[in-house]
Coordinates of C-alpha atoms and ligand atoms in Angstrom, one line a residue:
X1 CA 13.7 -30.6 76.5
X2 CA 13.6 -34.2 75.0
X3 CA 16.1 -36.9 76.0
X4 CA 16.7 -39.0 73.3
X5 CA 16.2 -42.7 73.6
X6 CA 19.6 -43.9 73.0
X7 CA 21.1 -41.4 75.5
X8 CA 18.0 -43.1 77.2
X9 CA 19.6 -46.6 76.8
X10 CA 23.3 -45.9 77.1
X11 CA 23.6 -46.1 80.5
X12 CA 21.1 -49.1 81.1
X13 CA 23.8 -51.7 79.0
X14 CA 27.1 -50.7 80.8
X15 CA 29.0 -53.8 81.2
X16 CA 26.7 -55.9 79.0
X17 CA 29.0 -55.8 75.8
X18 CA 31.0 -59.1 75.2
X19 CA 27.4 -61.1 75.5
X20 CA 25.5 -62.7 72.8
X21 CA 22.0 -62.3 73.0
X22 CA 20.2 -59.9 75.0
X23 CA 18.3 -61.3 77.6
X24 CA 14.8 -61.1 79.2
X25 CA 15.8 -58.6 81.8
X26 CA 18.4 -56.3 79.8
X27 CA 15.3 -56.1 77.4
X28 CA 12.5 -55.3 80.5
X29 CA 14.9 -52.1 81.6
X30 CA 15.3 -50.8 78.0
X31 CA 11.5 -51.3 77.3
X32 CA 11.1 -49.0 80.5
X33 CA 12.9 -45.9 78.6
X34 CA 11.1 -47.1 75.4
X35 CA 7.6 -46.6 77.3
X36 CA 8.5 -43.6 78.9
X37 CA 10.2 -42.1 75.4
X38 CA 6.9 -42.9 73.7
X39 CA 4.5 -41.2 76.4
X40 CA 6.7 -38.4 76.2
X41 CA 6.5 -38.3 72.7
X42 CA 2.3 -38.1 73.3
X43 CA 1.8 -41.7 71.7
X44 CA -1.7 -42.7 73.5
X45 CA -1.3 -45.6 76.5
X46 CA -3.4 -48.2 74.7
X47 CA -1.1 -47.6 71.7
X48 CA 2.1 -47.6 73.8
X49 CA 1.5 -50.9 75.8
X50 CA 0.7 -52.8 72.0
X51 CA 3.5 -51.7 70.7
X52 CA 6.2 -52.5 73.6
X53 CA 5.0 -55.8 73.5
X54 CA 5.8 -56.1 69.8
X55 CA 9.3 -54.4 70.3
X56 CA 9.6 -57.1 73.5
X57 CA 8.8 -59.7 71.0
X58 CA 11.9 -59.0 68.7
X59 CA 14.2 -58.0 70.8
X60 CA 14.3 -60.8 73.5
X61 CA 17.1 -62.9 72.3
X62 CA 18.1 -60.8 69.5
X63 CA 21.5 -60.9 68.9
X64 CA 23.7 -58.1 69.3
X65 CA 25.9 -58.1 66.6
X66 CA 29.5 -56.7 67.6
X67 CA 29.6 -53.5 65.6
X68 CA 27.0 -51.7 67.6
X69 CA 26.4 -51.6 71.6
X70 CA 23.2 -53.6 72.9
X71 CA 21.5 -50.3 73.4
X72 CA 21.7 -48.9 70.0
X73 CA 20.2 -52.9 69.1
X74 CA 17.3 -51.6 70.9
X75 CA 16.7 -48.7 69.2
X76 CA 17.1 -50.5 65.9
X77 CA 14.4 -52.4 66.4
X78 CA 12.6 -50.1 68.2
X79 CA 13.1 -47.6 64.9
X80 CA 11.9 -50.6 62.7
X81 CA 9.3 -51.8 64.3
X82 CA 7.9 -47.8 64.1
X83 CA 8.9 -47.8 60.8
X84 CA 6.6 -50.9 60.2
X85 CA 3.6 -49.6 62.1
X86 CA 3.6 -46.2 60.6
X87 CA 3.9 -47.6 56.9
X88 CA 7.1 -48.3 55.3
X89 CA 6.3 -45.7 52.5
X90 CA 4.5 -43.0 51.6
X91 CA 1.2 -43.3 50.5
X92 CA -0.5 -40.8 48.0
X93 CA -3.8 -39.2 47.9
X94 CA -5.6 -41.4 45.8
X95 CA -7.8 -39.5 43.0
X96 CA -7.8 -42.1 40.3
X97 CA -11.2 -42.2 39.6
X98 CA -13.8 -40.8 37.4
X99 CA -13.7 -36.9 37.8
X100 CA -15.0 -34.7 39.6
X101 CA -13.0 -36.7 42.3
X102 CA -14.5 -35.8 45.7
X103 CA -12.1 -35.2 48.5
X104 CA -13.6 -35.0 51.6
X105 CA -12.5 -33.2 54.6
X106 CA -13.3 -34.1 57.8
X107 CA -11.8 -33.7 61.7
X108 CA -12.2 -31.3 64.5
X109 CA -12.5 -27.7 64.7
X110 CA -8.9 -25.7 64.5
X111 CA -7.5 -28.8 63.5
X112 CA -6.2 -27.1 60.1
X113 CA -9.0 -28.6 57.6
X114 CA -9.8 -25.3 56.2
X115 CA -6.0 -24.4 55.1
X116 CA -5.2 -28.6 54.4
X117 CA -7.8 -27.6 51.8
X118 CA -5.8 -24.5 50.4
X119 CA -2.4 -26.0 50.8
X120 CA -4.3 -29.6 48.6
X121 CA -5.8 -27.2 46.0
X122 CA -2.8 -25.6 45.3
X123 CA -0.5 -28.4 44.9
X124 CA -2.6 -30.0 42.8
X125 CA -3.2 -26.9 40.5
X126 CA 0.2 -26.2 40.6
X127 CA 2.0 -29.4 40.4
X128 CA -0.1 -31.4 38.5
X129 CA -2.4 -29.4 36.5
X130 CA -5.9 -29.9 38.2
X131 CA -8.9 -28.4 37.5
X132 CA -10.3 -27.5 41.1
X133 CA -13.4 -26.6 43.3
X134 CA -13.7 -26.1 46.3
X135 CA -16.9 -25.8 48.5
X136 CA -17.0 -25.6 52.3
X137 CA -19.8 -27.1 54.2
X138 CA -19.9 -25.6 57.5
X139 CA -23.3 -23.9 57.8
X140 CA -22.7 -23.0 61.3
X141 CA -20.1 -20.4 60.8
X142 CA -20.6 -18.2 57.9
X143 CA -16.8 -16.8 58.5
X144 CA -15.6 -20.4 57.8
X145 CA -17.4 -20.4 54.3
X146 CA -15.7 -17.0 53.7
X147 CA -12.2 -18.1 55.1
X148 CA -12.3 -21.2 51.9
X149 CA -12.8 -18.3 50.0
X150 CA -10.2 -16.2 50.6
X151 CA -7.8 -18.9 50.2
X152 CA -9.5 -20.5 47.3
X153 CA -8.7 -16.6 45.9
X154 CA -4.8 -16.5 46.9
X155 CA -4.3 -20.3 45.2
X156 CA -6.4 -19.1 42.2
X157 CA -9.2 -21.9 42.4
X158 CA -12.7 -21.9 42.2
X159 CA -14.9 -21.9 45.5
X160 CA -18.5 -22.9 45.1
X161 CA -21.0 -19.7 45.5
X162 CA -22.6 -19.6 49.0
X163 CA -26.1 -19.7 49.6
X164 CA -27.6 -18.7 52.7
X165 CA -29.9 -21.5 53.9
X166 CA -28.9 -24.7 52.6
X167 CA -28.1 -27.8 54.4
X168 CA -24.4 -29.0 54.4
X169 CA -26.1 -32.4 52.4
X170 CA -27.6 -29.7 50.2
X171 CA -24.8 -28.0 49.5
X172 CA -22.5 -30.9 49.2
X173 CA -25.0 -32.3 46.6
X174 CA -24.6 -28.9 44.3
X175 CA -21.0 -28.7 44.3
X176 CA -20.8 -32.4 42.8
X177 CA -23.3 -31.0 40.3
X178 CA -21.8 -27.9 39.7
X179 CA -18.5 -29.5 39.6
X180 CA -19.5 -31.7 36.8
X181 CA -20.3 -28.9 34.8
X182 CA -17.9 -27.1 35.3
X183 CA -15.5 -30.0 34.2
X184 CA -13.8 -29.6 37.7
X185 CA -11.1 -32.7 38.3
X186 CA -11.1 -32.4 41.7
X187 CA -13.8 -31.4 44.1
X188 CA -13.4 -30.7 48.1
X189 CA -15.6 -31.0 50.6
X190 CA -14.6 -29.2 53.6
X191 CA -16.8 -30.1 56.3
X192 CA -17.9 -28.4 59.8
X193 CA -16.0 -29.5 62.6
X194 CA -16.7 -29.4 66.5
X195 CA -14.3 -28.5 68.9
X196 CA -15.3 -32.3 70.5
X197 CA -16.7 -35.3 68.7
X198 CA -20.2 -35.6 69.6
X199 CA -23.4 -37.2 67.6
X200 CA -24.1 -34.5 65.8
X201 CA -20.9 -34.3 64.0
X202 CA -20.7 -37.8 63.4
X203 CA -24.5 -38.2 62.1
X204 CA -24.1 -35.3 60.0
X205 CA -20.5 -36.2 58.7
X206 CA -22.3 -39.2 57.6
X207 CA -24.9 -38.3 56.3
X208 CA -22.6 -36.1 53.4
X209 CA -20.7 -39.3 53.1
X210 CA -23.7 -41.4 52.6
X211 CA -25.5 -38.9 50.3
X212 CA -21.7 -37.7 47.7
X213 CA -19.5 -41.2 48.3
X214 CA -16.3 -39.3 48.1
X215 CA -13.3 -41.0 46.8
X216 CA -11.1 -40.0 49.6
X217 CA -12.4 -39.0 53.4
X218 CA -9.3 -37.5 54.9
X219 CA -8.9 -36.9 58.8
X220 CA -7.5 -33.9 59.1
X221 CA -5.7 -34.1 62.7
X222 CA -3.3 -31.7 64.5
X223 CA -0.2 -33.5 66.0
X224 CA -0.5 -32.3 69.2
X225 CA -3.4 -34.2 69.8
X226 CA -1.9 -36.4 72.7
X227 CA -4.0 -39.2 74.5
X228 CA -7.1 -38.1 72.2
X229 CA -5.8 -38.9 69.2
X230 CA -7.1 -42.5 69.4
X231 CA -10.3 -41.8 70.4
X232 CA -10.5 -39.4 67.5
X233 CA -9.3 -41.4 64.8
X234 CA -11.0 -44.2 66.2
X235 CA -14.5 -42.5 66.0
X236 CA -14.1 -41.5 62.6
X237 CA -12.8 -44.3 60.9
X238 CA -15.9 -46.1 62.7
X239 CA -18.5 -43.9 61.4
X240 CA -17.4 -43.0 58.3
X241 CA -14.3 -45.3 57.1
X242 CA -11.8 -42.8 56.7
X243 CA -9.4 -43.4 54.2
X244 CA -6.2 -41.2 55.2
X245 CA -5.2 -38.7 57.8
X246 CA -3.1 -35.8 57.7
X247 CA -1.3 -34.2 60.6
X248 CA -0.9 -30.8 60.7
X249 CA 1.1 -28.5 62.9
X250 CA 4.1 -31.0 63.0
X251 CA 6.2 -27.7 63.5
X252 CA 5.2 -27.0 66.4
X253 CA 7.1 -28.5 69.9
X254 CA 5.2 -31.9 70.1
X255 CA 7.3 -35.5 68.8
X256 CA 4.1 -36.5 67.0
X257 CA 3.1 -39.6 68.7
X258 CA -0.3 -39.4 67.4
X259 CA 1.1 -40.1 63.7
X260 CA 1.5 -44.2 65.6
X261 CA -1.4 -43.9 67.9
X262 CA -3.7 -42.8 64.7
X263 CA -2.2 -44.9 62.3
X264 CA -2.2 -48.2 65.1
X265 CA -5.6 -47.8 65.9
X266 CA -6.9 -47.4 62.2
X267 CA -4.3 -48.8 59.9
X268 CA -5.6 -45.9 58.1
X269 CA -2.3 -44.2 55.8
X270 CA -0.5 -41.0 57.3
X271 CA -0.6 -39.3 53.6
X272 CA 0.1 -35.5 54.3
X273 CA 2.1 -33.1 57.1
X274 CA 0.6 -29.7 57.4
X275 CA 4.2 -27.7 58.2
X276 CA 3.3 -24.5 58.7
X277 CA 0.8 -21.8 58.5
X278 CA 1.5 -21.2 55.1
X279 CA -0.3 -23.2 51.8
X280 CA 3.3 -24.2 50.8
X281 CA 4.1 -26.0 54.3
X282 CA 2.2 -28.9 52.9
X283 CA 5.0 -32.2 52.9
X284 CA 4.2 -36.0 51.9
X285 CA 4.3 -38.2 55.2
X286 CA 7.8 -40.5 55.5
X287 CA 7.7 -42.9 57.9
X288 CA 11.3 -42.8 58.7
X289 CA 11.4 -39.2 59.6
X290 CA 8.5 -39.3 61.2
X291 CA 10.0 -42.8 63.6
X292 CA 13.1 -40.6 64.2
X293 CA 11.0 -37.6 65.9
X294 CA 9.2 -39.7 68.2
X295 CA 12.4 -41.5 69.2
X296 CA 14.1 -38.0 69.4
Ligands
GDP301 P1 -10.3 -25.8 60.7 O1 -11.2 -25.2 61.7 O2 -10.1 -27.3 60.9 O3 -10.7 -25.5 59.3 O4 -8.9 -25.1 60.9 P2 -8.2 -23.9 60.1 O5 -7.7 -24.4 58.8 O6 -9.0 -22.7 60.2 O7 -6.9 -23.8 61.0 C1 -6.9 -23.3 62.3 C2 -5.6 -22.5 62.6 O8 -4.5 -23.4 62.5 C3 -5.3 -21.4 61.6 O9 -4.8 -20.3 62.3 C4 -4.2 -22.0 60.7 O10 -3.4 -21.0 60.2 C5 -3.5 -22.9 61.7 N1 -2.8 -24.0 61.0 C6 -3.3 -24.9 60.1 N2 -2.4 -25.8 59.7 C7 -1.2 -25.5 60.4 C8 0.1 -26.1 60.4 O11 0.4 -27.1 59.8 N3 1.0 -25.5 61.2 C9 0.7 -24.3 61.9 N4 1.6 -23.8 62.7 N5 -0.5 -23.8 61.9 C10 -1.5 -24.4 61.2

């Protein structure tokens, strides 16, 4: 479905080989494919034009050493200026800090907070030994609050008890309590989303910030966010400083483009992939991998 961008490129530097350096206009057709391959891989517009200007940067006058063909130059550079962009390695969720640790969840509706939460718990119960709670915060749908449940169930961690007719602040403010208690390392916040951002969310999503400071606010996202995925991440880093995001359904079809529209807009760290449906398809983020999907 994709073309990749060096099959992009190969044809664009026939009869180029032999020359030194590659020069303004060899560089202004190959940026062409590199724009297209990027919007194609759903990286937002605003994103796209900042970051072919960077790649324009390098690679005017680069020179093309003779082991390699001009067009696999450009993708060098175009692979390590990604590379550079989204982060040249991986950065951990950060719970060095006084326990309970409170990780808070925050993004859209559907975008995969709920299970990031499970597939979190789990790892960290599993794979390092963590003591953990888990509350959700979404007054709005009772089935959500029930969903963390179930999951908190199949990992084997603790879920805080519901009670009808609390506020999300409320609720957030007994699960730190009852989390201290209970001698919980780890506590997560799993907040309401929206299916859009609006004032509502925001106000309220800072208002639990505001009244729990959570160590880590994580942006739960799904990769197939497209041209929005600026906007989103933009929104929420604004209002409530997020301090990671995680990108879930990177198996479905898309290239993940909004890993480097996200991560551009925010500087904010990629830390987690959501793989799959199930709480193992959790993987850390690598940059690499990650610059080689969007460049197909
Ligand atoms: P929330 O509203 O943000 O809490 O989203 P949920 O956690 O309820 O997830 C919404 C749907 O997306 C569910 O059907 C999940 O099984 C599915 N989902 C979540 N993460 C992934 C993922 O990484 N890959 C795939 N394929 N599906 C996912």
């Amino acid at each position: 479905m994709f073309q990749s961008l060096s099959d992009r490129l190969s044809g664009i530097f026939d009869g180029l080989t032999g020359r030194g350096a590659l020069s303004e206009d060899d560089v202004n057709k190959a940026l062409r494919e590199v724009r297209r391959a990027l919007i194609e891989a759903d990286v937002s517009l605003e994103v796209v034009r900042g970051f072919v200007e960077q790649v324009r940067d390098r690679a005017v006058g680069a020179e093309v050493t003779k082991s390699i063909t001009p067009g696999q130059q450009v993708v060098k550079i175009v692979n390590d200026e990604l590379v550079a962009v989204l982060g040249t390695e991986a950065v951990p969720l950060d719970l060095k800090s006084t326990p309970p640790v409170a990780v808070m969840m925050v993004g859209l509706q559907g975008a995969g907070k709920t299970t990031a939460t499970g597939k979190i718990a789990k790892r960290l119960k599993e794979k390092q030994g963590k003591k953990v709670l888990l509350a959700s915060l979404d007054t709005r749908r009772p089935a959500a609050m029930e969903q963390l449940k179930v999951l908190g169930d199949q990992v084997g961690v603790d879920t805080l008890e519901i009670i009808k007719g609390q506020s999300a602040v409320e609720i957030a403010k007994r699960a730190q309590k009852e989390a201290k208690l209970g001698g919980y390392d780890v506590l997560f916040l799993d907040t309401a989303g929206r299916t859009h951002i609006d004032e509502e969310l925001m106000a309220e999503t800072a208002e639990i910030k505001a009244a729990t400071n959570p160590h880590e606010i994580l942006l739960v996202a799904d990769a197939l966010t497209g041209q929005d995925a600026v906007n989103l991440a933009r929104s929420f880093d604004e209002r409530v400083a997020i301090t990671g995001i995680m990108l879930t359904r990177i198996d479905g079809d898309g290239r993940g483009g909004a890993a480097l529209s996200m991560r551009a807009v925010t500087g904010k760290p990629i830390k987690l992939l959501g793989t799959g449906e199930k709480l193992e398809d959790l993987e850390d983020f690598h940059p690499s991998r990650v610059a080689d999907r969007i460049l197909g």
